[in-house]
Coordinates of C-alpha atoms and ligand atoms in Angstrom, one line a residue:
X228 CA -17.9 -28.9 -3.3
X229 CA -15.5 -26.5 -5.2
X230 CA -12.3 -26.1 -2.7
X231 CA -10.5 -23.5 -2.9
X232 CA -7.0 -22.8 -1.4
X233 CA -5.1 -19.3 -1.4
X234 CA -1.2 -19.4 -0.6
X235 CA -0.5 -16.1 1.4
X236 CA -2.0 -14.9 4.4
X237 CA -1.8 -11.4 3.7
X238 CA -3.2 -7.8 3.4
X239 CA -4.3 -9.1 -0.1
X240 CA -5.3 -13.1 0.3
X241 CA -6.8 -12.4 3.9
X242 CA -9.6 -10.4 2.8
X243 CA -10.2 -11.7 -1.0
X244 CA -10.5 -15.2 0.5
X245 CA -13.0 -13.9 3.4
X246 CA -15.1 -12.1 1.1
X247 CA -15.1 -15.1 -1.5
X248 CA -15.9 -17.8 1.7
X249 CA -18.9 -14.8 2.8
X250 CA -20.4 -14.7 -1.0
X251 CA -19.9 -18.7 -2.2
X252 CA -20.8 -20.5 0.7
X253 CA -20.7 -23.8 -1.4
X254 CA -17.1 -23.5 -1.4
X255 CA -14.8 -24.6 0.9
X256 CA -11.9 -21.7 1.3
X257 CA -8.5 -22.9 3.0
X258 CA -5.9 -19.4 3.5
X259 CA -2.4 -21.3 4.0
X260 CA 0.9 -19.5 5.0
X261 CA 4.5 -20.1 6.0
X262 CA 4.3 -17.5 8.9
X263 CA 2.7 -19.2 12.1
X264 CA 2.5 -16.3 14.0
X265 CA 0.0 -14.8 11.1
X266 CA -1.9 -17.8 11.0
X267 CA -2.8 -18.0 14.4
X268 CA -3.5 -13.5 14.3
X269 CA -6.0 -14.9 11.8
X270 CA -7.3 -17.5 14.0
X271 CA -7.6 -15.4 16.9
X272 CA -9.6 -12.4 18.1
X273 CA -7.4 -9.8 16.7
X274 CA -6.4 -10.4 13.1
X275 CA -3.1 -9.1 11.7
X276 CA -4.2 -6.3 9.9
X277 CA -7.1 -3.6 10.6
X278 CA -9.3 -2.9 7.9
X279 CA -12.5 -1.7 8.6
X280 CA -15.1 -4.4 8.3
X281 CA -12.9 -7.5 7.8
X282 CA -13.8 -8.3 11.5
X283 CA -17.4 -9.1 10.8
X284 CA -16.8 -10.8 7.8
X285 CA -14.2 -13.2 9.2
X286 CA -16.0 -14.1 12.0
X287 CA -19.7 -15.0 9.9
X288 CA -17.1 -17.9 8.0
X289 CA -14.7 -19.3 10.1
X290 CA -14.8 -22.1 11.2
X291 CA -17.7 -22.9 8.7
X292 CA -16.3 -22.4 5.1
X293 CA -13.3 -20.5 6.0
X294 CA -10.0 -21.6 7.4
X295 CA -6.9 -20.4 8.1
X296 CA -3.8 -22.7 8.5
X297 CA -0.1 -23.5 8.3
X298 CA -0.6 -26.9 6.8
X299 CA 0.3 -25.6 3.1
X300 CA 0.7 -28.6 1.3
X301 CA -2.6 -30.4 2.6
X302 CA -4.7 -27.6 1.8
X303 CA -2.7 -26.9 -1.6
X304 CA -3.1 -30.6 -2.7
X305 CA -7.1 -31.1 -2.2
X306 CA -7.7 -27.5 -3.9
X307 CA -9.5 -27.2 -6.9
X308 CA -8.6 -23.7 -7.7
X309 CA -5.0 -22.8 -5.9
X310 CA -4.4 -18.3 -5.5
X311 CA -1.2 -17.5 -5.3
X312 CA -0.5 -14.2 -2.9
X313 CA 2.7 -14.5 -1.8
X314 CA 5.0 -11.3 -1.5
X315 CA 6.5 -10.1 -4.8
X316 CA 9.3 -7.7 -3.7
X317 CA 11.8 -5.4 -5.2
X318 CA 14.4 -7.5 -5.9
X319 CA 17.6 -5.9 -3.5
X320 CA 20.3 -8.0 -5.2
X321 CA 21.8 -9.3 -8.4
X322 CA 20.2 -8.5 -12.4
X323 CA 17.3 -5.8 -11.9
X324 CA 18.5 -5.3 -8.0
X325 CA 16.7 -2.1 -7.1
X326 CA 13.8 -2.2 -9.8
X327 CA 12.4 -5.7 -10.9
X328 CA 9.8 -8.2 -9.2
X329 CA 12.0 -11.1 -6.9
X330 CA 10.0 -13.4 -7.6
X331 CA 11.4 -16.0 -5.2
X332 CA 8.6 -16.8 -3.0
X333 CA 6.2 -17.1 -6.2
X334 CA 8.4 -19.4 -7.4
X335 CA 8.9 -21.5 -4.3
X336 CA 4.7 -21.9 -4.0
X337 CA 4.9 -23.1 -7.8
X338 CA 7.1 -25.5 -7.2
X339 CA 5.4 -26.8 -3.9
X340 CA 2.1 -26.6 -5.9
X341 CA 3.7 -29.2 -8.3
X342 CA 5.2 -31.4 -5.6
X343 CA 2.2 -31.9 -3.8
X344 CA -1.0 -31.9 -7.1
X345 CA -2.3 -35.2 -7.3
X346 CA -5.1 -33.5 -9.1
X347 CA -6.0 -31.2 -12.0
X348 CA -5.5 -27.2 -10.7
X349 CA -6.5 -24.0 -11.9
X350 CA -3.3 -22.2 -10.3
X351 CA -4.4 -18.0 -10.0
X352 CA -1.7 -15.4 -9.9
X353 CA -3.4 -12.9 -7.6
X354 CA 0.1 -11.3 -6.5
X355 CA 1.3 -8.5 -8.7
X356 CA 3.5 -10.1 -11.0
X357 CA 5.7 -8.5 -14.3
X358 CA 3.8 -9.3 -17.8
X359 CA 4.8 -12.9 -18.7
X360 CA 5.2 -14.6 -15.2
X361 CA 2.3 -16.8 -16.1
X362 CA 4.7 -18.2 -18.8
X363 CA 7.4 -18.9 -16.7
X364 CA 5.1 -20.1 -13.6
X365 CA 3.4 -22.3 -16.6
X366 CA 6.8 -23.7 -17.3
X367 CA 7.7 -24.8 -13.6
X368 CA 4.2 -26.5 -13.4
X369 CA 4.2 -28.7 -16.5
X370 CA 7.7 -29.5 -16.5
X371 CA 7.1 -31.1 -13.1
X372 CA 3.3 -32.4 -13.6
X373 CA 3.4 -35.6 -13.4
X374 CA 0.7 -35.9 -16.0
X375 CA -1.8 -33.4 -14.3
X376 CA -2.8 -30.7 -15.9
X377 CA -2.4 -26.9 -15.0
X378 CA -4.5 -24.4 -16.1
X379 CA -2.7 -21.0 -14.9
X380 CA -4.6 -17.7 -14.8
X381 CA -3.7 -13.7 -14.5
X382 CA -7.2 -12.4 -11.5
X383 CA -5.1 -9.0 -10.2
X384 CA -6.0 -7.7 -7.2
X385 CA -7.8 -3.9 -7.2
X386 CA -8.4 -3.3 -3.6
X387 CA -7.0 0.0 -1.4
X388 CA -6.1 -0.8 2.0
X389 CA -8.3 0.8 4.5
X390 CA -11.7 0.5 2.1
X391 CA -11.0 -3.6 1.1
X392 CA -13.9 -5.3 2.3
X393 CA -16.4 -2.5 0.3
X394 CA -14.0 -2.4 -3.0
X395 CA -14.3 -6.6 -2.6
X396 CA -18.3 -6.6 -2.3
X397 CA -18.3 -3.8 -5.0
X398 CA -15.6 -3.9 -7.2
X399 CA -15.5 -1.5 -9.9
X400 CA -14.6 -4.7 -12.3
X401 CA -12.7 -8.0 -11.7
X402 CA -10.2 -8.6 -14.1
X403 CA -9.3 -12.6 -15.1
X404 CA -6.7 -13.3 -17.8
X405 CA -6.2 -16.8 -19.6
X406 CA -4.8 -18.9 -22.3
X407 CA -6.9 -18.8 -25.3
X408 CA -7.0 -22.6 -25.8
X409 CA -10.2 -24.7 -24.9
X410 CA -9.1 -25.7 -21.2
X411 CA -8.0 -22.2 -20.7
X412 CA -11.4 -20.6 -21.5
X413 CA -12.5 -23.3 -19.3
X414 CA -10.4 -22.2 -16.8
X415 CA -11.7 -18.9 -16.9
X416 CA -15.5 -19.5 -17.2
X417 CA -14.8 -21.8 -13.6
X418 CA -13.3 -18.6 -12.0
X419 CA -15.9 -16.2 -13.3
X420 CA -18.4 -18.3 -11.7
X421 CA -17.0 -17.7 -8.3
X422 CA -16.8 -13.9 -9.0
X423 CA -20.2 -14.1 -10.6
X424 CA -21.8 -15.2 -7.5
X425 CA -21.9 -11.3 -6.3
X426 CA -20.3 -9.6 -9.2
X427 CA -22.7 -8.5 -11.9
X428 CA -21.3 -10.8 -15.2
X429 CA -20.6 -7.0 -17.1
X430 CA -18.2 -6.7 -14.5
X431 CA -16.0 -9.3 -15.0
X432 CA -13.6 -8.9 -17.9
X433 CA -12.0 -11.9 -19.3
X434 CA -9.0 -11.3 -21.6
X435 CA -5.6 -13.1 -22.5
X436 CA -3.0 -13.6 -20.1
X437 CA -0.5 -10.8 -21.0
X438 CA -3.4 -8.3 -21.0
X439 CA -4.4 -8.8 -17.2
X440 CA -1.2 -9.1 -15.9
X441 CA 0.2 -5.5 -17.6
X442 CA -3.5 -3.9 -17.1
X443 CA -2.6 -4.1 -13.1
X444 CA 0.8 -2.3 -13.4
X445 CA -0.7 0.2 -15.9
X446 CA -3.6 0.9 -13.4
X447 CA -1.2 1.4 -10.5
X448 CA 1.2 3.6 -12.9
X449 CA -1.9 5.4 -13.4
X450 CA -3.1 6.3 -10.4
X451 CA 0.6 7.3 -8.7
X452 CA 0.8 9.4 -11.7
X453 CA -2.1 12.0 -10.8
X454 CA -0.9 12.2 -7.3
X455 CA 2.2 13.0 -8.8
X456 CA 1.0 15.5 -11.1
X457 CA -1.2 17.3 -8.6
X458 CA 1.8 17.4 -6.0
X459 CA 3.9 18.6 -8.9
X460 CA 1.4 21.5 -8.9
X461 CA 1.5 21.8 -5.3
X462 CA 5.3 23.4 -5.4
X463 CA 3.9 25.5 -8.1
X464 CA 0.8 26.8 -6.4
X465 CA 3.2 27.8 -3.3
X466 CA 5.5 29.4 -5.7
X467 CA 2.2 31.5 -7.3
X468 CA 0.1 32.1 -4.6
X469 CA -2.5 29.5 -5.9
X470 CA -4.1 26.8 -3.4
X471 CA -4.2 23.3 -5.3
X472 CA -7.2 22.1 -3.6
X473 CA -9.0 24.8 -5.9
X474 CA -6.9 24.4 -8.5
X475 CA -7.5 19.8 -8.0
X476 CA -11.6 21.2 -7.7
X477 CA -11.5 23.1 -10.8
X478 CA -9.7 20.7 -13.1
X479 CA -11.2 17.4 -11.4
X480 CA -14.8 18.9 -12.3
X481 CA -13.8 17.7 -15.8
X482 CA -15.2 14.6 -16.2
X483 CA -12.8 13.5 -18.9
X484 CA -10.4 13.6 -15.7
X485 CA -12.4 13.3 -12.7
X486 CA -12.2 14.1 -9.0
X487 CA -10.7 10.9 -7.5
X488 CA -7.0 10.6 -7.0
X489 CA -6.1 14.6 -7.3
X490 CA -5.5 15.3 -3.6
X491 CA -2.1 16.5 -2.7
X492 CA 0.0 15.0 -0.5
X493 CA 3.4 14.5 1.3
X494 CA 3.7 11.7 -1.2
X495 CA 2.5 8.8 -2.0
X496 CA 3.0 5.7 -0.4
X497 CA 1.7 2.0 0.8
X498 CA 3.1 -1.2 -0.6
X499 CA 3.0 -1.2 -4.2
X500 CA 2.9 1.9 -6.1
X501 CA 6.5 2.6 -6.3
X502 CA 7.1 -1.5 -6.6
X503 CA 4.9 -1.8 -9.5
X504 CA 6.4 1.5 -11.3
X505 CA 9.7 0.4 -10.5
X506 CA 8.8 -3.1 -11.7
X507 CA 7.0 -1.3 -14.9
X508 CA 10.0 0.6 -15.4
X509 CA 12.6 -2.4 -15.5
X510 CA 10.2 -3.9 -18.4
X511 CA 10.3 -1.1 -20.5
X512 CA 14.3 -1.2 -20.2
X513 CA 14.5 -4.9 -20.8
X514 CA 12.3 -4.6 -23.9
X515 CA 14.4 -1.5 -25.4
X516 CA 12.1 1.0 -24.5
X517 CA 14.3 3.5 -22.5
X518 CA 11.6 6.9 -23.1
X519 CA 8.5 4.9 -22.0
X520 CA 10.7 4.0 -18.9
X521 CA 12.3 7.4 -18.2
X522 CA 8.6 8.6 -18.2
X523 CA 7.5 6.3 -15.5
X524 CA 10.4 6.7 -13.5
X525 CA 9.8 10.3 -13.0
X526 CA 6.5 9.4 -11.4
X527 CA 8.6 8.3 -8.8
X528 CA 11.3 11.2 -9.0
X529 CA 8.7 13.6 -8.0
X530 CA 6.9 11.5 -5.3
X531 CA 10.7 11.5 -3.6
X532 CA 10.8 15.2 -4.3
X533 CA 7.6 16.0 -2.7
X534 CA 9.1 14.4 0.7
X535 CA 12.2 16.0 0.2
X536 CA 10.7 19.1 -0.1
X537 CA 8.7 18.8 2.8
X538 CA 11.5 18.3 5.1
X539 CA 13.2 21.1 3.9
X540 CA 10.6 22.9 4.5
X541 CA 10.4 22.0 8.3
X542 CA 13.9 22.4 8.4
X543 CA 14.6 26.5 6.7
X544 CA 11.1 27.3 8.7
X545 CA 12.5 26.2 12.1
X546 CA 15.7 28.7 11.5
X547 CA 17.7 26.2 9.7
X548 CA 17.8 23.7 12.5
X549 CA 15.8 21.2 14.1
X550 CA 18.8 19.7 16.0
X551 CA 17.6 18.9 19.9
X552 CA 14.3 20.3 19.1
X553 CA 10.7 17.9 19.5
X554 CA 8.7 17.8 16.6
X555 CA 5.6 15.7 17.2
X556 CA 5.2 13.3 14.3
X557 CA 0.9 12.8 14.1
X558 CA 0.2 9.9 11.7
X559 CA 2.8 7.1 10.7
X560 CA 0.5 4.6 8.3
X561 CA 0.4 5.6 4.8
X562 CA -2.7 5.9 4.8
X563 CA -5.9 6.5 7.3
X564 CA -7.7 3.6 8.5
X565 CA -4.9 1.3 8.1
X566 CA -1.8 0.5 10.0
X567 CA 0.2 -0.6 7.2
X568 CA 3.2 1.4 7.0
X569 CA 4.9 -0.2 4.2
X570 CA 6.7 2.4 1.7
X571 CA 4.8 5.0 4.1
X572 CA 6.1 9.1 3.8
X573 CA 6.3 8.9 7.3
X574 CA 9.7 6.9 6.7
X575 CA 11.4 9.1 5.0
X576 CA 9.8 12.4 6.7
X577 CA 11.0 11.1 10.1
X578 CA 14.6 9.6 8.5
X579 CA 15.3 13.6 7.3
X580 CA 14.6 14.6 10.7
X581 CA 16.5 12.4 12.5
X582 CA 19.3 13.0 9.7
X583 CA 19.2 16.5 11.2
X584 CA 18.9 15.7 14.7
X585 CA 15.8 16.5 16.0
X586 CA 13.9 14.3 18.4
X587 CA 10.7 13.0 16.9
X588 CA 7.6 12.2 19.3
X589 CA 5.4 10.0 17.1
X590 CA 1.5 9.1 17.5
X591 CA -0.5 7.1 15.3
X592 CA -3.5 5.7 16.5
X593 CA -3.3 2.1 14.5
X594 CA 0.7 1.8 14.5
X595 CA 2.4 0.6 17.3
X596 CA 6.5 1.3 18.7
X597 CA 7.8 -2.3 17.7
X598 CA 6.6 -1.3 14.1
X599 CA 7.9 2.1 14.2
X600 CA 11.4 1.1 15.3
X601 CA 11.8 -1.7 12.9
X602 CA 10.4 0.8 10.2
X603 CA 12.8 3.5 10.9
X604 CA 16.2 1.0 11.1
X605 CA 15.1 -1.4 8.1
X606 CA 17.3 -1.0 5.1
X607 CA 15.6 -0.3 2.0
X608 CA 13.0 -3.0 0.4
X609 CA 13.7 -5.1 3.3
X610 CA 10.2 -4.7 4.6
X611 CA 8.5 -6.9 1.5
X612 CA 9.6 -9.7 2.2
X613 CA 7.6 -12.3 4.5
X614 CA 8.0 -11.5 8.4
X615 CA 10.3 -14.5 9.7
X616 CA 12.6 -13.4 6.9
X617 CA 13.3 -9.7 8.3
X618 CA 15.7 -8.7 10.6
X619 CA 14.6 -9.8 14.2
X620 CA 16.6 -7.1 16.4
X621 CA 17.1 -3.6 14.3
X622 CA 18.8 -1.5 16.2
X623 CA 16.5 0.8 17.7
X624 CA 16.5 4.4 16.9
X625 CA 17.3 6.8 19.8
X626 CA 15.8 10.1 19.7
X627 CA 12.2 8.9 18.8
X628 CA 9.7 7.7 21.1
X629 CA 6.2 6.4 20.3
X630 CA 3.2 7.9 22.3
X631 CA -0.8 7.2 22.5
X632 CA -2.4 9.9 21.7
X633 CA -1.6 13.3 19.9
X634 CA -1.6 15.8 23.1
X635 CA 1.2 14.0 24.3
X636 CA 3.2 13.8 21.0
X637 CA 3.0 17.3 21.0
X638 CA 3.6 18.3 24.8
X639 CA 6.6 20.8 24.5
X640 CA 7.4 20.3 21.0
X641 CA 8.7 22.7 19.0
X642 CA 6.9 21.7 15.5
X643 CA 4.0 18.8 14.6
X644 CA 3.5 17.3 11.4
X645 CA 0.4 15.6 10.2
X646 CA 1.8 12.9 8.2
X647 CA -1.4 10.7 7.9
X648 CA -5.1 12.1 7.0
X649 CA -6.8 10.2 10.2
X650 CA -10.3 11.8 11.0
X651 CA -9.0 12.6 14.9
X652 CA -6.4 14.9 13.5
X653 CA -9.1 17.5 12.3
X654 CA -11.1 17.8 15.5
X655 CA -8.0 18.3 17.9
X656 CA -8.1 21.1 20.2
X657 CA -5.2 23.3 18.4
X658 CA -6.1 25.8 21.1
X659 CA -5.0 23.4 24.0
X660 CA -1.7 21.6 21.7
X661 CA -0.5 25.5 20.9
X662 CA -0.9 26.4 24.4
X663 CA 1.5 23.9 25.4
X664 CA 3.8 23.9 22.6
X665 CA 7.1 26.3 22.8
X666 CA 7.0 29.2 20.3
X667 CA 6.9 30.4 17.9
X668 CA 4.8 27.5 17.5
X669 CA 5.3 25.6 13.5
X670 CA 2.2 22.9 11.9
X671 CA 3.5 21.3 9.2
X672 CA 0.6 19.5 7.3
X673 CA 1.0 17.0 4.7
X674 CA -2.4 16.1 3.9
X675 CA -3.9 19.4 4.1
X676 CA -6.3 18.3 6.8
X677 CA -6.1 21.1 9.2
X678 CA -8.0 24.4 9.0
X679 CA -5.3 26.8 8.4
X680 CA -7.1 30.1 9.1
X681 CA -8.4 28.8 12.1
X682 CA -4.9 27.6 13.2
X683 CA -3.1 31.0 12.2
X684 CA -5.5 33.0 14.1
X685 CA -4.5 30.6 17.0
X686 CA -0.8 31.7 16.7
X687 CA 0.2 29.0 15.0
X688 CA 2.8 29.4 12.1
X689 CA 1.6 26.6 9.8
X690 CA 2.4 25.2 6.3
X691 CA 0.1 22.8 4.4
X692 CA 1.2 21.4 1.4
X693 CA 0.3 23.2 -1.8
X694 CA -1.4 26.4 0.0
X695 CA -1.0 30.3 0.1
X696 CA 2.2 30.7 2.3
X697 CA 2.4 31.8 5.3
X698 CA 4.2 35.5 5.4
X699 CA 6.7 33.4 7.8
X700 CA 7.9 31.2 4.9
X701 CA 7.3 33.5 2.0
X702 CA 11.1 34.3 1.4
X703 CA 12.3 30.7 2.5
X704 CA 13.6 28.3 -0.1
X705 CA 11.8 25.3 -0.7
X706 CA 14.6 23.6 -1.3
X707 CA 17.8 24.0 0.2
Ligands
NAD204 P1 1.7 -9.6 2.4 O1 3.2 -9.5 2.7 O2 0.8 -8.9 3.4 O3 1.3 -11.1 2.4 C1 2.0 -12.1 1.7 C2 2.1 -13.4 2.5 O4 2.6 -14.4 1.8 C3 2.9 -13.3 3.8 O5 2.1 -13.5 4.9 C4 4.0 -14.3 3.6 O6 4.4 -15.0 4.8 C5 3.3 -15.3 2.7 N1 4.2 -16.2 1.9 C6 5.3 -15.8 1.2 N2 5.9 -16.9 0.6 C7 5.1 -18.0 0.9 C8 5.1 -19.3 0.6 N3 6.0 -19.9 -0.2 N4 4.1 -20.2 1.1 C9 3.1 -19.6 1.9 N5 3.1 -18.3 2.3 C10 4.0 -17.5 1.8 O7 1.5 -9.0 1.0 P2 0.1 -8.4 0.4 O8 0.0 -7.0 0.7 O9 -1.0 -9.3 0.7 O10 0.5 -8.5 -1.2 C11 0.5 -9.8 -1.9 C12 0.6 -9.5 -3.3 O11 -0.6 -8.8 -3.7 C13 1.7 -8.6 -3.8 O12 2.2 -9.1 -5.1 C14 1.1 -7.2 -3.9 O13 1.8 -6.5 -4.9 C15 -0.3 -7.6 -4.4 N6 -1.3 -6.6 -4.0 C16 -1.3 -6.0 -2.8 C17 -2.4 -5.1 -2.5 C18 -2.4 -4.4 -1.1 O14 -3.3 -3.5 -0.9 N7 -1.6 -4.7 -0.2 C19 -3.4 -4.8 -3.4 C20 -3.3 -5.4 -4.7 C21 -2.3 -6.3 -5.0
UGA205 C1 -3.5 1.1 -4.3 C2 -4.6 1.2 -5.4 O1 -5.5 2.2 -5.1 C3 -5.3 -0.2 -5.5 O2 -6.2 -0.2 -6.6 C4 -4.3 -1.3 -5.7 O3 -4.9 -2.6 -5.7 C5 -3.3 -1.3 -4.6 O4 -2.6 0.0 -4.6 C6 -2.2 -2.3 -4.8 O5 -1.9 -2.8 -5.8 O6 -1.5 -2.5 -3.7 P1 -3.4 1.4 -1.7 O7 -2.0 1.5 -1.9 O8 -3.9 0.4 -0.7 O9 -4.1 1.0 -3.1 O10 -4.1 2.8 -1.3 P2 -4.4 4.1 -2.2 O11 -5.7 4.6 -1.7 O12 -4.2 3.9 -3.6 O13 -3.3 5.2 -1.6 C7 -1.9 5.0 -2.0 C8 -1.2 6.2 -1.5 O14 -1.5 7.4 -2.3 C9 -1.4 6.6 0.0 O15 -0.2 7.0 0.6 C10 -2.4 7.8 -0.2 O16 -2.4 8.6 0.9 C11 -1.9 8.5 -1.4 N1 -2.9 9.3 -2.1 C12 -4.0 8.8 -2.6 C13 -2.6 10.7 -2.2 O17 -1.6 11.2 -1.8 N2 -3.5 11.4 -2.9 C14 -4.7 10.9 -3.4 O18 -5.5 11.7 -4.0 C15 -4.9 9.5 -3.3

């Protein structure tokens, strides 16, 4: 029986390893990592992370072909096929601080991979790594091999949080990168047979090393890109009169450019886009390419303006101050139906608030307080790095508290901002939140979820990103 062993416990090798133990069960599937307290999550009734479907899918393997333990090394040694899907952070000190991959804890798992082999390994990067970490993760393995050979190979991980489990039964490709020599194609073929047992085989691209491991920063870069570009139109449509929902209809309809990935936003966020960019960017530099890099880079420039601008819209609408007032924050995860909040707007929304003193009553229906607090105190790029290696005690952040449900939040507040697109936040009763808000009453919506007619003729005051103004902030700057 083919074992297979996957280092990291994650948002990433949680699922993939699940779905692979649900599709192959002729392989034995062991999910090792250094953090007990995530082990046991996955070993108990509520599993660390919510993603719809992962439940059901967890529970029809474990304990048959599926496992989930602390015992790295065991597991590591008796694998056939090892994934590696540790946490590749932005590195906060030192050459590249600020911009390249750390890859520390990649590093450490190859060199605990090599202390413990007694056998021949196909070691997989699944982590997004820069272009050329196979080489150096090749180097660390055979200088230390003992005689056993390594076969090491590029399988990038495609999934969105919040739709895993249905982008892992139907992926729109899997992509496996390898050494062109006989044992790597080998290496390959072995892999695409795991994939191949629910993938159909046109699916599954094989090409060299180098390729896969640059094709999943390009397609990150990519994607960011037209949120950035459609929230770049978004200041533009407010400055026109223009609505960019129509104007993301009209030009999506092309199907050179397509529908997917054109809504706009507060910003983009979750764990990786701004990584990987950042991560692309340093590449570019290090390989004398300073105007592909300056053109990445402002990807990012205009995701931070788009939050920036948001805020300041909150701020010159609410007669230039917020300080002492409630503004109910609705939405915290990056995302709906997640409660990752990793790189999430919501940070950085609710940091420009505090910064001008108002008191934020936040409700999101999958993130808790202990989360929120350590989000809103953490320094920057703290959070990628694995959970007994963060800060235990953050100081706690006065002036916001964390509520359970959205009536509350916005009891006596001054202002709400939708932050997150969750479902619940369209079919609130805006009658009953207005009528207990003080006036003039202000919705500030960053995922253009609410109905804004319906809200206006309420009483409500509201702004929604990219939309006709309202008369109130017609003369207001944008940016102050
Ligand atoms: P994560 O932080 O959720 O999980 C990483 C896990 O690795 C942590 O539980 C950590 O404790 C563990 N770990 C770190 N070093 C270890 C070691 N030496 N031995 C054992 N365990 C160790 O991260 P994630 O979101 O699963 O992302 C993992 C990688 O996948 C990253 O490179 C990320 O860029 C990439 N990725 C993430 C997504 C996503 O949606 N989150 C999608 C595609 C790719
Ligand atoms: C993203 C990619 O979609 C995955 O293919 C990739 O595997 C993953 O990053 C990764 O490498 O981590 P994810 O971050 O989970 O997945 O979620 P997305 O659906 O891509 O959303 C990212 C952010 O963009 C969210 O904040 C979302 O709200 C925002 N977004 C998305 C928009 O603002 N507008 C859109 O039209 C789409």
């Amino acid at each position: 029986m083919v074992k297979i062993c996957c280092i990291g416990a994650g948002y990433v090798g949680g699922p993939t390893m699940a779905v692979i133990a649900l599709k192959c069960p002729n392989i034995q599937v062991a999910v090792v990592d250094i953090s007990v307290a995530r082990i046991n999550a996955w070993n108990s009734d509520t599993l660390p992370i919510y993603e719809p479907g992962l439940d059901e899918v967890v529970k029809k393997c474990r304990g048959k072909n599926l496992s989930f333990s602390t015992d790295v090394e065991k597991h590591v040694s008796e694998a056939d096929i090892v994934f590696v899907s540790v946490n590749t952070p932005t590195k906060t000190q030192g050459l590249g601080a600020g911009k390249a991959a750390d890859l520390t804890y990649w590093e450490s798992a190859a060199r605990m991979i090599a202390d413990v082999a007694k056998s021949n390994k196909i070691v997989v990067e699944k982590s997004t790594v820069p272009v050329k970490t196979a080489e150096a993760i090749e180097k660390i393995l055979t200088h230390n091999s003992k005689g056993i050979n390594f076969q090491i190979l590029s399988n990038p991980e495609f999934l969105a949080e919040g739709t895993a489990i249905s982008d892992l039964f139907n992926p729109d490709r899997v992509l496996i990168g390898g050494r062109e020599t006989p044992e790597g194609k080998k290496a390959i073929e072995t892999l695409r047979d795991v994939y191949a047992h629910w993938v159909p085989v046109d699916r599954i691209i094989c090409t060299n090393l180098w390729s896969a491991e640059l094709s999943k920063l390009a397609a990150n870069a990519f994607l960011a890109q037209r949120i950035s570009s459609v929230n770049s139109m978004s200041a533009l449509c407010e400055a026109t009169g223009a609505d960019v929902s129509q104007v993301s209809h009209a030009v999506g309809k092309d199907t050179r450019i397509g529908p997917k990935f054109l809504n706009a936003s507060v910003g983009f966020g979750g764990s990786c886009f701004q990584k990987d960019i950042l991560n692309l960017v340093y590449i570019c530099e290090c390989n004398g390419l300073p105007e592909v890099a300056n053109y990445w880079k402002q990807v990012i420039k205009v995701n931070d303006y788009q939050k920036t601008r948001f805020v300041n819209r909150i701020v010159s609408s609410m007669f230039n101050t917020v300080s002492g007032k409630k503004i109910a924050i609705l939405g915290f995860a990056f995302k709906k139906d997640t409660g990752d909040t990793r790189e999430t707007p919501a940070i950085d929304v609710c940091k420009g608030l505090i910064g001008d003193k108002a008191k934020l009553s936040i409700y999101d229906p999958q993130v808790n307080q202990d989360q929120i607090q350590r989000d809103l105190s953490m320094k920057k790029f703290d959070w990628d790095h694995p959970v007994h290696l963060q800060p235990m005690s953050p100081t706690s952040v006065t002036d916001v508290s964390v509520v359970w449900d959205a009536y509350t939040a916005t009891k006596d507040a001054h202002g709400l901002c939708i932050l997150t697109e969750w479902d619940e936040f369209q079919k609130l009763d805006y009658q009953k939140i207005f009528d207990n808000m003080q006036k003039p009453a202000f919705v500030f919506d960053g995922r253009n979820v609410v109905d804004v007619e319906k809200l206006r003729k309420i009483g409500f005051i509201v702004y929604s990103i990219g939309k006709p103004l309202d008369d109130w902030l017609k003369d207001m700057p944008a940016v102050v």
